[in-house]
């Protein structure tokens, strides 16, 4: 039965244009969403922009524009960048939209009524770059400077509304205990758990926003704190008929490590508080308002010198630089590199142009691209471009170990592609659950590598010289082509455009039609398409240009 899958990215500040860091998280979410669509899950993928930050209003003023005008321009820049990369989000959040404002007013109104939001006075520190209130101990530990950009913290003393975070400590800790998968990777959990134990109530409103933001219900002088406004996007955009089941299925939030506290502590506490309010205890007849299933906090892309890529440090890849990569190597190469070599785990990744080229050549040009050309060329040459049949039995003649069989724990001979594929498919399917798409891509490429070894060892190009051996050549090429077809299905979330070209060439164009024409609801294609033996003998196999032409590095 199909599952439901809801995946989100942070909503990005529109004080500036997008850069590689934003593209990264959105690409990861897109790859994961595509996997779920391929698998047949009812999938919803949300990204968008966070508009009500004070720094957005400041930037707008610098440019002589209203905050809304500035936000409109930059929101468009994000959308254009994501659309160019064919990132298939299902909706694009704008926190200045009527829908979002109305919902946030409703949520905060309910919390005011229940008493979890109350009026008080804030005395303390504020990190303007991060839009974050900083507790005294943390501020002192960092010399009253931002631990992210090193700028001095601002001293604040103002009337505020507070959220009773402290009342939710025990429930949060219990949730962490019961759901160890809630915060991933594991190594990030302890830091949050320790901080929750000491959590105080937090200010969730500010004054003097000049009308930029969502007013606290019943108090027009106060604006809802941008982080509370922003976190609610994950709920507000699916809080409508036909979408609420996505929320209830448990969201997967992809974010970077700098904003983990908001997502792993404040966000579930707000939801727990809301769940106690009338209407949310049984939300539209769907049971108590759900908590997210997982907050996945990745590390940073850093420059080759190890600094975080960011606008303020001026070392980021901006949309123009991203366009250059796309022009030179293609969309899929960029996606593939970001997702398989990016900082999904707990260590930062350096974006190095040399590594990019190395990965492109090794994983795409020399592996999938090369195998696809090689097999289709031979089918062209020996079988007039029609897929041969696999009737001749070649198993007795060609028996040998797979080069990587020991690593993958599969003990087979090279003719047993079926077994190989089942093994790799099991690895592939389980590692999506561990947010390790790099391992998933590798398991598909291992199938391609096996095809290469198979061709090397069986040498159909030699056998073909003897006409009586053509049936055996046919079986070999059938096996190779069929294994590539299956590998291509597994690679689709990573390199969808090239895979779709490949499908056209091997008579599987209908896969793409099914995947792209079903409104994101999933096809159930994965299990069905991975079954061995679906390539029909006689299918025309086109040769076509190399899918990933090898990139020649100019010698200095
Ligand atoms: N608006 C808040 C998020 C609110 S979510 C309810 C915000 N915006 S941001 O524009 O600063 O974007 C932060 C996100 O961009 C990170 O969480 C991460 O997803 C992505 N990245 C920004 N710089 C990055 C790197 N250098 N490396 C990897 N990801 C990066 O915080």
XYZ file of C-alpha atoms and ligand atoms in Angstrom:
587
model
C 0.000 0.000 0.000
C 1.203 3.493 -0.783
C 2.489 5.557 2.123
C 2.161 9.286 2.560
C 5.306 11.368 2.607
C 5.680 15.038 3.490
C 9.082 16.685 3.107
C 10.097 20.292 3.697
C 13.099 22.599 3.440
C 13.705 25.654 5.598
C 12.036 28.717 4.199
C 14.838 31.034 3.183
C 15.282 34.666 4.159
C 14.629 37.039 1.314
C 17.063 39.688 2.485
C 19.284 38.461 -0.335
C 19.473 36.261 -3.392
C 19.718 32.489 -3.194
C 23.077 30.724 -3.040
C 24.396 27.211 -3.150
C 23.456 26.460 0.487
C 19.782 27.093 -0.268
C 19.950 25.157 -3.518
C 21.559 22.284 -1.643
C 18.834 21.636 0.922
C 16.120 22.076 -1.695
C 17.895 19.624 -4.016
C 18.219 17.040 -1.239
C 14.494 17.373 -0.547
C 13.733 17.084 -4.272
C 15.770 13.900 -4.639
C 14.101 12.359 -1.595
C 10.646 13.461 -2.801
C 11.307 11.918 -6.210
C 12.321 8.654 -4.604
C 9.013 8.567 -2.747
C 7.084 9.371 -5.927
C 8.903 6.599 -7.741
C 7.994 4.268 -4.925
C 4.339 5.188 -5.242
C 3.938 7.288 -2.108
C 1.455 10.128 -1.957
C 4.147 12.798 -1.688
C 4.141 16.498 -0.850
C 7.246 18.672 -1.041
C 7.208 22.191 0.385
C 9.811 24.923 0.091
C 9.622 28.710 0.054
C 10.735 31.956 1.621
C 10.718 33.611 5.025
C 9.876 37.276 4.625
C 9.171 38.968 7.943
C 12.728 39.229 9.269
C 13.937 42.642 10.448
C 16.922 42.268 8.144
C 14.565 42.050 5.155
C 13.047 45.420 6.088
C 16.561 46.869 6.634
C 17.765 45.680 3.241
C 14.630 47.029 1.558
C 15.213 50.448 3.134
C 18.823 50.450 1.885
C 17.462 49.976 -1.626
C 14.681 52.550 -1.227
C 11.976 49.905 -1.535
C 9.165 48.790 0.733
C 9.810 45.479 2.517
C 7.088 43.892 0.399
C 8.642 45.085 -2.866
C 12.044 43.808 -1.810
C 10.568 40.508 -0.642
C 8.684 40.122 -3.943
C 11.871 40.589 -5.966
C 13.891 38.129 -3.967
C 11.121 35.591 -3.580
C 11.038 35.548 -7.380
C 14.797 35.044 -7.499
C 14.454 31.940 -5.294
C 11.632 30.568 -7.357
C 13.461 31.195 -10.634
C 16.605 29.493 -9.322
C 14.665 26.468 -8.089
C 12.595 26.252 -11.276
C 15.667 26.395 -13.484
C 17.011 23.430 -11.577
C 13.669 21.681 -12.093
C 13.143 21.244 -8.376
C 9.585 19.962 -8.265
C 8.111 21.456 -5.110
C 4.356 21.142 -4.701
C 3.887 24.570 -3.188
C 6.068 27.585 -2.508
C 5.637 29.295 0.852
C 5.476 33.062 1.121
C 5.000 34.114 4.702
C 3.479 37.400 3.524
C 0.641 35.482 1.842
C -2.882 35.960 3.154
C -3.230 32.244 3.759
C -0.183 32.026 5.989
C -0.951 35.205 7.933
C -4.483 34.077 8.627
C -3.352 30.686 9.899
C -0.552 32.051 12.090
C -2.987 34.520 13.631
C -5.270 31.597 14.367
C -2.492 29.457 15.925
C -1.057 32.240 18.098
C -4.593 33.311 19.040
C -5.298 29.790 20.306
C -2.066 29.796 22.353
C -2.927 33.178 23.878
C -6.289 31.797 24.882
C -4.831 28.663 26.416
C -2.280 30.745 28.361
C 0.815 29.180 26.764
C 1.544 32.593 25.280
C 1.532 35.375 27.904
C 2.644 38.986 28.264
C 5.993 39.787 29.929
C 9.197 41.840 29.737
C 12.381 40.701 27.908
C 15.791 41.786 29.158
C 18.636 40.197 27.282
C 20.584 39.602 24.097
C 19.605 39.339 20.461
C 21.583 38.048 17.493
C 20.266 40.212 14.660
C 21.934 38.181 11.868
C 20.312 34.954 13.073
C 17.142 36.717 14.298
C 17.642 34.824 17.534
C 17.255 35.597 21.255
C 20.414 34.429 23.020
C 20.369 33.279 26.670
C 22.788 35.091 29.014
C 25.025 32.042 29.544
C 25.465 31.417 25.825
C 26.001 35.145 25.144
C 28.678 35.375 27.836
C 30.385 32.206 26.607
C 30.798 33.782 23.162
C 31.973 37.175 24.422
C 28.567 38.715 23.606
C 29.121 38.051 19.917
C 27.161 35.946 17.442
C 28.492 32.405 17.344
C 27.578 32.308 13.651
C 28.879 35.572 12.162
C 30.899 37.059 15.058
C 28.984 40.354 15.099
C 28.210 41.959 18.503
C 24.901 40.931 20.073
C 22.260 43.611 20.630
C 21.007 44.348 24.165
C 17.213 44.319 24.285
C 14.776 45.477 26.896
C 11.159 45.431 25.819
C 7.640 44.312 26.507
C 7.068 40.973 24.839
C 4.769 38.071 24.625
C 6.412 34.875 25.841
C 5.890 31.224 25.003
C 5.891 28.809 27.950
C 8.632 26.613 26.584
C 9.681 25.592 30.102
C 6.307 23.886 30.603
C 7.128 21.449 27.793
C 10.565 20.289 28.891
C 9.382 16.926 30.211
C 7.146 16.165 27.262
C 9.932 17.052 24.855
C 12.446 14.898 26.674
C 9.983 12.041 26.697
C 9.448 12.472 22.963
C 13.204 12.328 22.350
C 13.404 9.218 24.480
C 10.599 7.439 22.671
C 11.594 8.542 19.185
C 15.355 8.393 18.864
C 14.930 8.944 15.127
C 13.307 12.356 15.730
C 16.601 14.230 15.429
C 19.119 12.978 12.912
C 22.041 12.451 12.638
C 22.247 10.859 16.119
C 25.302 12.893 17.051
C 23.249 16.083 17.108
C 20.670 14.865 19.602
C 22.534 15.244 22.895
C 23.258 18.894 22.482
C 19.537 19.554 22.057
C 18.502 17.298 24.927
C 20.875 19.103 27.290
C 19.603 22.473 26.202
C 15.974 21.414 26.642
C 16.673 20.460 30.261
C 17.489 24.098 30.997
C 15.057 25.768 28.607
C 13.312 28.912 29.829
C 10.285 30.597 28.354
C 11.088 32.483 25.170
C 9.978 35.836 23.798
C 7.867 35.400 20.699
C 7.023 38.957 19.740
C 8.761 42.273 19.172
C 7.906 45.943 18.856
C 8.983 48.529 16.321
C 8.706 46.340 13.240
C 7.108 49.209 11.324
C 4.198 46.991 10.392
C 6.387 44.359 8.689
C 5.183 41.046 10.087
C 2.091 39.468 11.531
C 0.535 41.372 14.470
C -0.025 39.564 17.763
C -3.802 38.998 17.830
C -5.386 41.710 19.963
C -2.187 43.810 20.249
C -1.358 45.704 17.060
C 1.817 47.179 18.605
C 3.479 43.790 18.767
C 4.605 41.652 15.866
C 4.927 37.871 16.082
C 8.591 36.877 16.290
C 9.822 35.937 12.828
C 10.894 32.451 13.904
C 7.468 31.530 15.253
C 5.871 32.986 12.130
C 8.321 30.966 9.990
C 8.066 27.611 11.786
C 4.310 27.642 11.372
C 4.735 27.556 7.567
C 5.131 23.788 7.694
C 1.645 23.519 9.127
C -0.128 26.509 7.561
C 0.530 25.432 3.971
C -0.974 22.002 4.483
C -3.733 23.224 6.798
C -6.323 23.096 4.042
C -8.734 20.529 2.642
C -6.987 17.764 0.733
C -3.628 18.384 2.392
C -4.061 17.817 6.109
C -3.255 14.128 5.843
C 0.281 15.138 4.844
C 0.772 16.864 8.157
C -0.699 13.954 10.079
C 1.615 11.494 8.327
C 4.580 13.153 10.086
C 6.753 15.712 8.316
C 10.416 15.223 7.449
C 12.191 18.555 7.865
C 15.566 18.990 6.162
C 17.543 21.884 7.649
C 21.145 22.846 8.467
C 22.705 22.582 11.909
C 22.469 26.313 12.732
C 18.707 26.163 13.021
C 18.321 22.816 14.756
C 17.276 24.273 18.131
C 14.269 25.991 16.571
C 13.192 22.836 14.769
C 13.977 20.222 17.396
C 12.809 22.056 20.516
C 10.728 25.173 19.911
C 8.751 23.758 16.992
C 7.571 20.516 18.652
C 6.843 22.465 21.870
C 4.615 24.894 19.946
C 2.809 21.938 18.426
C 2.386 20.215 21.787
C 0.931 23.451 23.142
C -1.398 23.797 20.175
C -2.524 20.208 20.534
C -4.055 21.109 23.897
C -6.220 23.820 22.337
C -9.820 23.168 21.268
C -9.909 21.921 17.680
C -6.335 20.644 17.671
C -6.902 17.780 20.086
C -8.868 16.186 17.264
C -7.757 18.116 14.236
C -10.451 18.047 11.561
C -11.361 14.565 12.677
C -7.830 13.292 12.012
C -6.824 12.781 15.644
C -4.503 14.946 17.764
C -2.315 17.344 15.781
C 0.798 15.357 14.802
C 4.432 16.174 15.552
C 7.013 15.983 12.766
C 8.480 12.544 12.163
C 12.023 13.748 11.743
C 14.264 16.781 11.776
C 17.327 16.064 9.681
C 20.073 18.541 10.331
C 22.908 18.559 7.831
C 26.236 20.350 8.012
C 27.575 23.150 5.812
C 29.063 23.569 2.439
C 32.287 25.359 3.100
C 34.767 26.999 0.806
C 38.004 25.203 0.048
C 39.556 27.134 2.924
C 36.979 25.722 5.335
C 34.729 28.748 5.935
C 30.953 28.393 5.842
C 29.612 29.528 2.498
C 27.423 32.501 3.190
C 26.407 35.796 1.787
C 27.955 37.739 4.656
C 31.299 36.020 4.129
C 31.029 36.632 0.382
C 32.335 33.167 -0.523
C 29.156 31.515 -1.749
C 28.259 30.158 -5.160
C 25.551 32.535 -6.343
C 22.918 31.881 -9.035
C 25.322 32.943 -11.823
C 28.015 30.516 -10.651
C 25.396 27.782 -10.315
C 24.224 28.510 -13.884
C 27.794 28.067 -15.097
C 28.003 24.597 -13.624
C 24.667 23.693 -15.144
C 25.738 24.958 -18.545
C 29.019 23.117 -18.488
C 27.919 19.797 -16.965
C 24.121 19.771 -17.030
C 21.481 19.947 -14.342
C 21.747 16.330 -13.349
C 25.486 16.482 -12.754
C 25.010 19.329 -10.285
C 22.217 17.503 -8.447
C 24.221 14.316 -8.362
C 27.309 15.993 -6.959
C 25.438 18.011 -4.323
C 23.451 15.098 -3.018
C 26.109 12.398 -3.058
C 29.078 14.498 -1.903
C 27.279 17.099 0.203
C 27.357 17.644 3.987
C 24.388 15.445 4.889
C 26.208 13.958 7.857
C 28.016 15.704 10.680
C 31.015 16.955 8.726
C 31.171 19.963 6.462
C 31.918 19.492 2.756
C 34.221 21.667 0.725
C 32.919 22.659 -2.664
C 35.898 22.011 -4.862
C 35.710 22.377 -8.643
C 38.344 19.650 -9.049
C 36.339 17.197 -6.982
C 33.247 18.083 -8.989
C 34.985 17.115 -12.232
C 36.426 13.976 -10.707
C 33.016 12.806 -9.485
C 31.382 13.739 -12.792
C 33.857 11.690 -14.781
C 34.057 8.754 -12.390
C 30.390 8.281 -11.483
C 28.513 9.645 -14.451
C 30.630 9.755 -17.610
C 32.721 6.613 -17.090
C 30.035 4.561 -15.392
C 26.405 5.017 -16.354
C 27.041 7.144 -19.452
C 29.749 4.906 -20.804
C 27.929 1.631 -20.176
C 24.771 2.925 -21.791
C 26.695 3.872 -24.954
C 28.717 0.714 -25.026
C 25.750 -1.633 -24.777
C 23.571 0.261 -27.229
C 26.446 0.450 -29.712
C 26.923 -3.297 -29.627
C 23.197 -3.922 -29.967
C 23.325 -1.568 -32.959
C 26.258 -3.341 -34.502
C 25.336 -6.994 -33.961
C 21.535 -6.877 -33.857
C 20.606 -3.923 -36.085
C 19.575 -1.938 -33.047
C 16.891 -4.345 -31.815
C 17.168 -5.785 -28.342
C 18.324 -9.411 -28.698
C 16.706 -12.263 -26.800
C 18.236 -14.019 -23.835
C 17.368 -17.528 -24.929
C 20.908 -18.868 -25.159
C 22.205 -20.112 -21.809
C 25.582 -18.609 -21.032
C 25.688 -19.359 -17.322
C 27.905 -22.438 -17.521
C 30.455 -20.701 -19.665
C 30.837 -17.502 -17.654
C 31.124 -17.921 -13.913
C 33.127 -15.586 -11.771
C 32.871 -13.445 -8.690
C 31.695 -9.894 -8.794
C 34.452 -7.448 -7.951
C 32.498 -5.868 -5.105
C 30.568 -8.978 -4.006
C 32.447 -9.265 -0.735
C 31.669 -5.686 0.269
C 28.025 -5.978 -0.556
C 27.699 -9.376 1.076
C 26.352 -10.959 -2.086
C 28.008 -14.123 -3.232
C 27.017 -14.662 -6.820
C 28.367 -15.346 -10.221
C 28.196 -12.687 -12.835
C 25.432 -14.251 -14.806
C 23.009 -13.948 -11.916
C 22.044 -10.348 -12.421
C 18.728 -11.016 -10.848
C 20.302 -11.864 -7.501
C 22.701 -8.981 -7.753
C 19.863 -6.595 -8.368
C 17.795 -7.877 -5.488
C 20.764 -7.359 -3.170
C 21.485 -3.870 -4.400
C 17.809 -2.986 -4.329
C 17.621 -4.015 -0.664
C 20.547 -1.726 0.160
C 19.014 1.061 -1.900
C 15.608 0.794 -0.239
C 16.903 0.695 3.303
C 19.331 3.588 3.065
C 16.731 6.131 1.999
C 15.288 5.633 5.462
C 18.661 6.625 6.910
C 18.834 9.757 4.784
C 21.928 8.433 3.056
C 21.181 9.025 -0.604
C 24.889 8.723 -1.409
C 24.742 5.052 -0.412
C 21.588 4.597 -2.492
C 23.225 6.082 -5.577
C 26.264 3.881 -5.015
C 24.139 0.726 -4.873
C 22.689 1.614 -8.284
C 26.117 2.412 -9.712
C 27.384 -0.950 -8.443
C 24.911 -2.576 -10.808
C 26.373 -0.499 -13.621
C 29.897 -1.472 -12.552
C 28.817 -5.116 -12.643
C 27.593 -4.641 -16.204
C 31.026 -3.291 -17.122
C 32.816 -6.235 -15.541
C 30.393 -8.618 -17.188
C 31.166 -7.193 -20.599
C 34.887 -7.204 -19.926
C 34.862 -10.846 -18.874
C 32.418 -12.207 -21.427
C 33.859 -10.087 -24.249
C 30.841 -10.205 -26.583
C 32.821 -8.124 -29.093
C 35.198 -11.099 -29.504
C 32.480 -13.749 -29.541
C 30.610 -11.874 -32.240
C 33.381 -12.628 -34.707
C 32.069 -16.202 -34.796
C 28.547 -16.113 -36.192
C 27.536 -19.315 -34.411
C 28.084 -17.515 -31.104
C 25.609 -14.730 -31.874
C 22.841 -16.215 -29.690
C 25.252 -16.087 -26.752
C 26.212 -12.531 -27.614
C 22.487 -11.817 -27.620
C 22.000 -13.159 -24.111
C 24.969 -11.205 -22.826
C 23.769 -7.953 -24.315
C 20.215 -8.588 -23.200
C 21.444 -9.104 -19.638
C 23.600 -6.007 -19.789
C 20.803 -3.850 -21.200
C 18.274 -5.167 -18.712
C 20.594 -4.548 -15.762
C 21.149 -1.000 -17.023
C 17.407 -0.475 -17.331
C 16.950 -1.430 -13.693
C 19.925 0.656 -12.539
C 18.444 3.618 -14.411
C 15.179 3.305 -12.479
C 17.126 3.454 -9.210
C 19.112 6.436 -10.469
C 16.060 8.421 -11.545
C 15.718 10.483 -8.313
C 19.316 11.660 -8.744
C 19.630 12.257 -12.474
C 16.037 12.295 -13.698
C 16.572 14.124 -16.974
C 19.330 11.880 -18.280
C 17.512 8.797 -17.103
C 14.405 9.945 -18.952
C 16.493 10.358 -22.140
C 17.820 6.882 -21.613
C 14.308 5.484 -21.133
C 13.280 7.032 -24.458
C 16.150 5.221 -26.122
C 15.279 1.809 -24.700
C 11.532 1.883 -25.249
C 10.616 2.835 -21.686
C 9.440 6.390 -22.372
C 6.144 5.544 -20.679
C 7.939 5.424 -17.283
C 8.585 9.156 -17.504
C 5.057 9.830 -18.635
C 3.698 7.970 -15.652
C 6.037 9.673 -13.209
C 5.465 13.143 -14.514
C 1.779 13.010 -15.239
C 0.269 11.933 -12.001
C 0.286 15.109 -9.973
C 3.005 13.923 -7.612
C 0.899 11.089 -6.339
C 3.468 8.440 -7.151
C 3.259 5.556 -9.577
C 4.286 2.480 -7.695
C 6.778 2.103 -10.543
C 9.736 1.212 -8.427
C 8.839 -2.312 -7.312
C 7.244 -3.150 -10.632
C 10.045 -1.777 -12.796
C 12.831 -3.409 -10.828
C 11.604 -6.917 -11.683
C 14.039 -8.678 -14.004
C 13.100 -9.524 -17.565
C 10.831 -6.700 -18.629
C 12.893 -5.593 -21.596
C 11.139 -7.119 -24.588
C 13.381 -8.780 -27.170
C 12.948 -6.897 -30.444
C 12.599 -3.472 -28.772
C 14.465 -0.865 -30.830
C 17.436 0.462 -28.822
C 18.630 3.866 -29.975
C 22.250 4.870 -29.753
C 22.124 8.642 -29.247
C 24.803 11.021 -27.979
C 26.736 10.136 -24.839
C 24.524 10.861 -21.815
C 27.447 12.369 -19.907
C 30.300 13.313 -22.237
C 33.615 12.870 -20.498
C 35.003 16.177 -19.254
C 38.564 16.730 -20.395
C 40.613 18.774 -17.984
C 42.875 21.121 -19.895
C 46.504 20.423 -19.150
C 48.285 23.412 -17.662
N 14.579 31.687 7.551
C 15.345 30.789 8.345
C 14.729 29.412 8.343
C 13.319 29.322 8.791
S 12.692 27.708 8.655
C 11.238 27.703 9.461
C 16.762 30.714 7.809
N 16.929 31.109 6.543
S 18.331 31.111 5.731
O 18.082 31.849 4.516
O 19.381 31.571 6.567
O 18.561 29.641 5.294
C 19.174 28.720 6.138
C 19.201 27.367 5.445
O 19.876 27.465 4.176
C 20.008 26.329 6.214
O 19.241 25.714 7.216
C 20.376 25.386 5.097
O 19.251 24.634 4.751
C 20.682 26.329 3.960
N 22.076 26.791 3.988
C 22.514 28.080 4.085
N 23.879 28.105 4.008
C 24.336 26.841 3.874
C 25.617 26.264 3.700
N 26.717 26.980 3.650
N 25.680 24.924 3.590
C 24.569 24.127 3.621
N 23.346 24.643 3.768
C 23.192 25.975 3.916
O 17.627 30.252 8.527
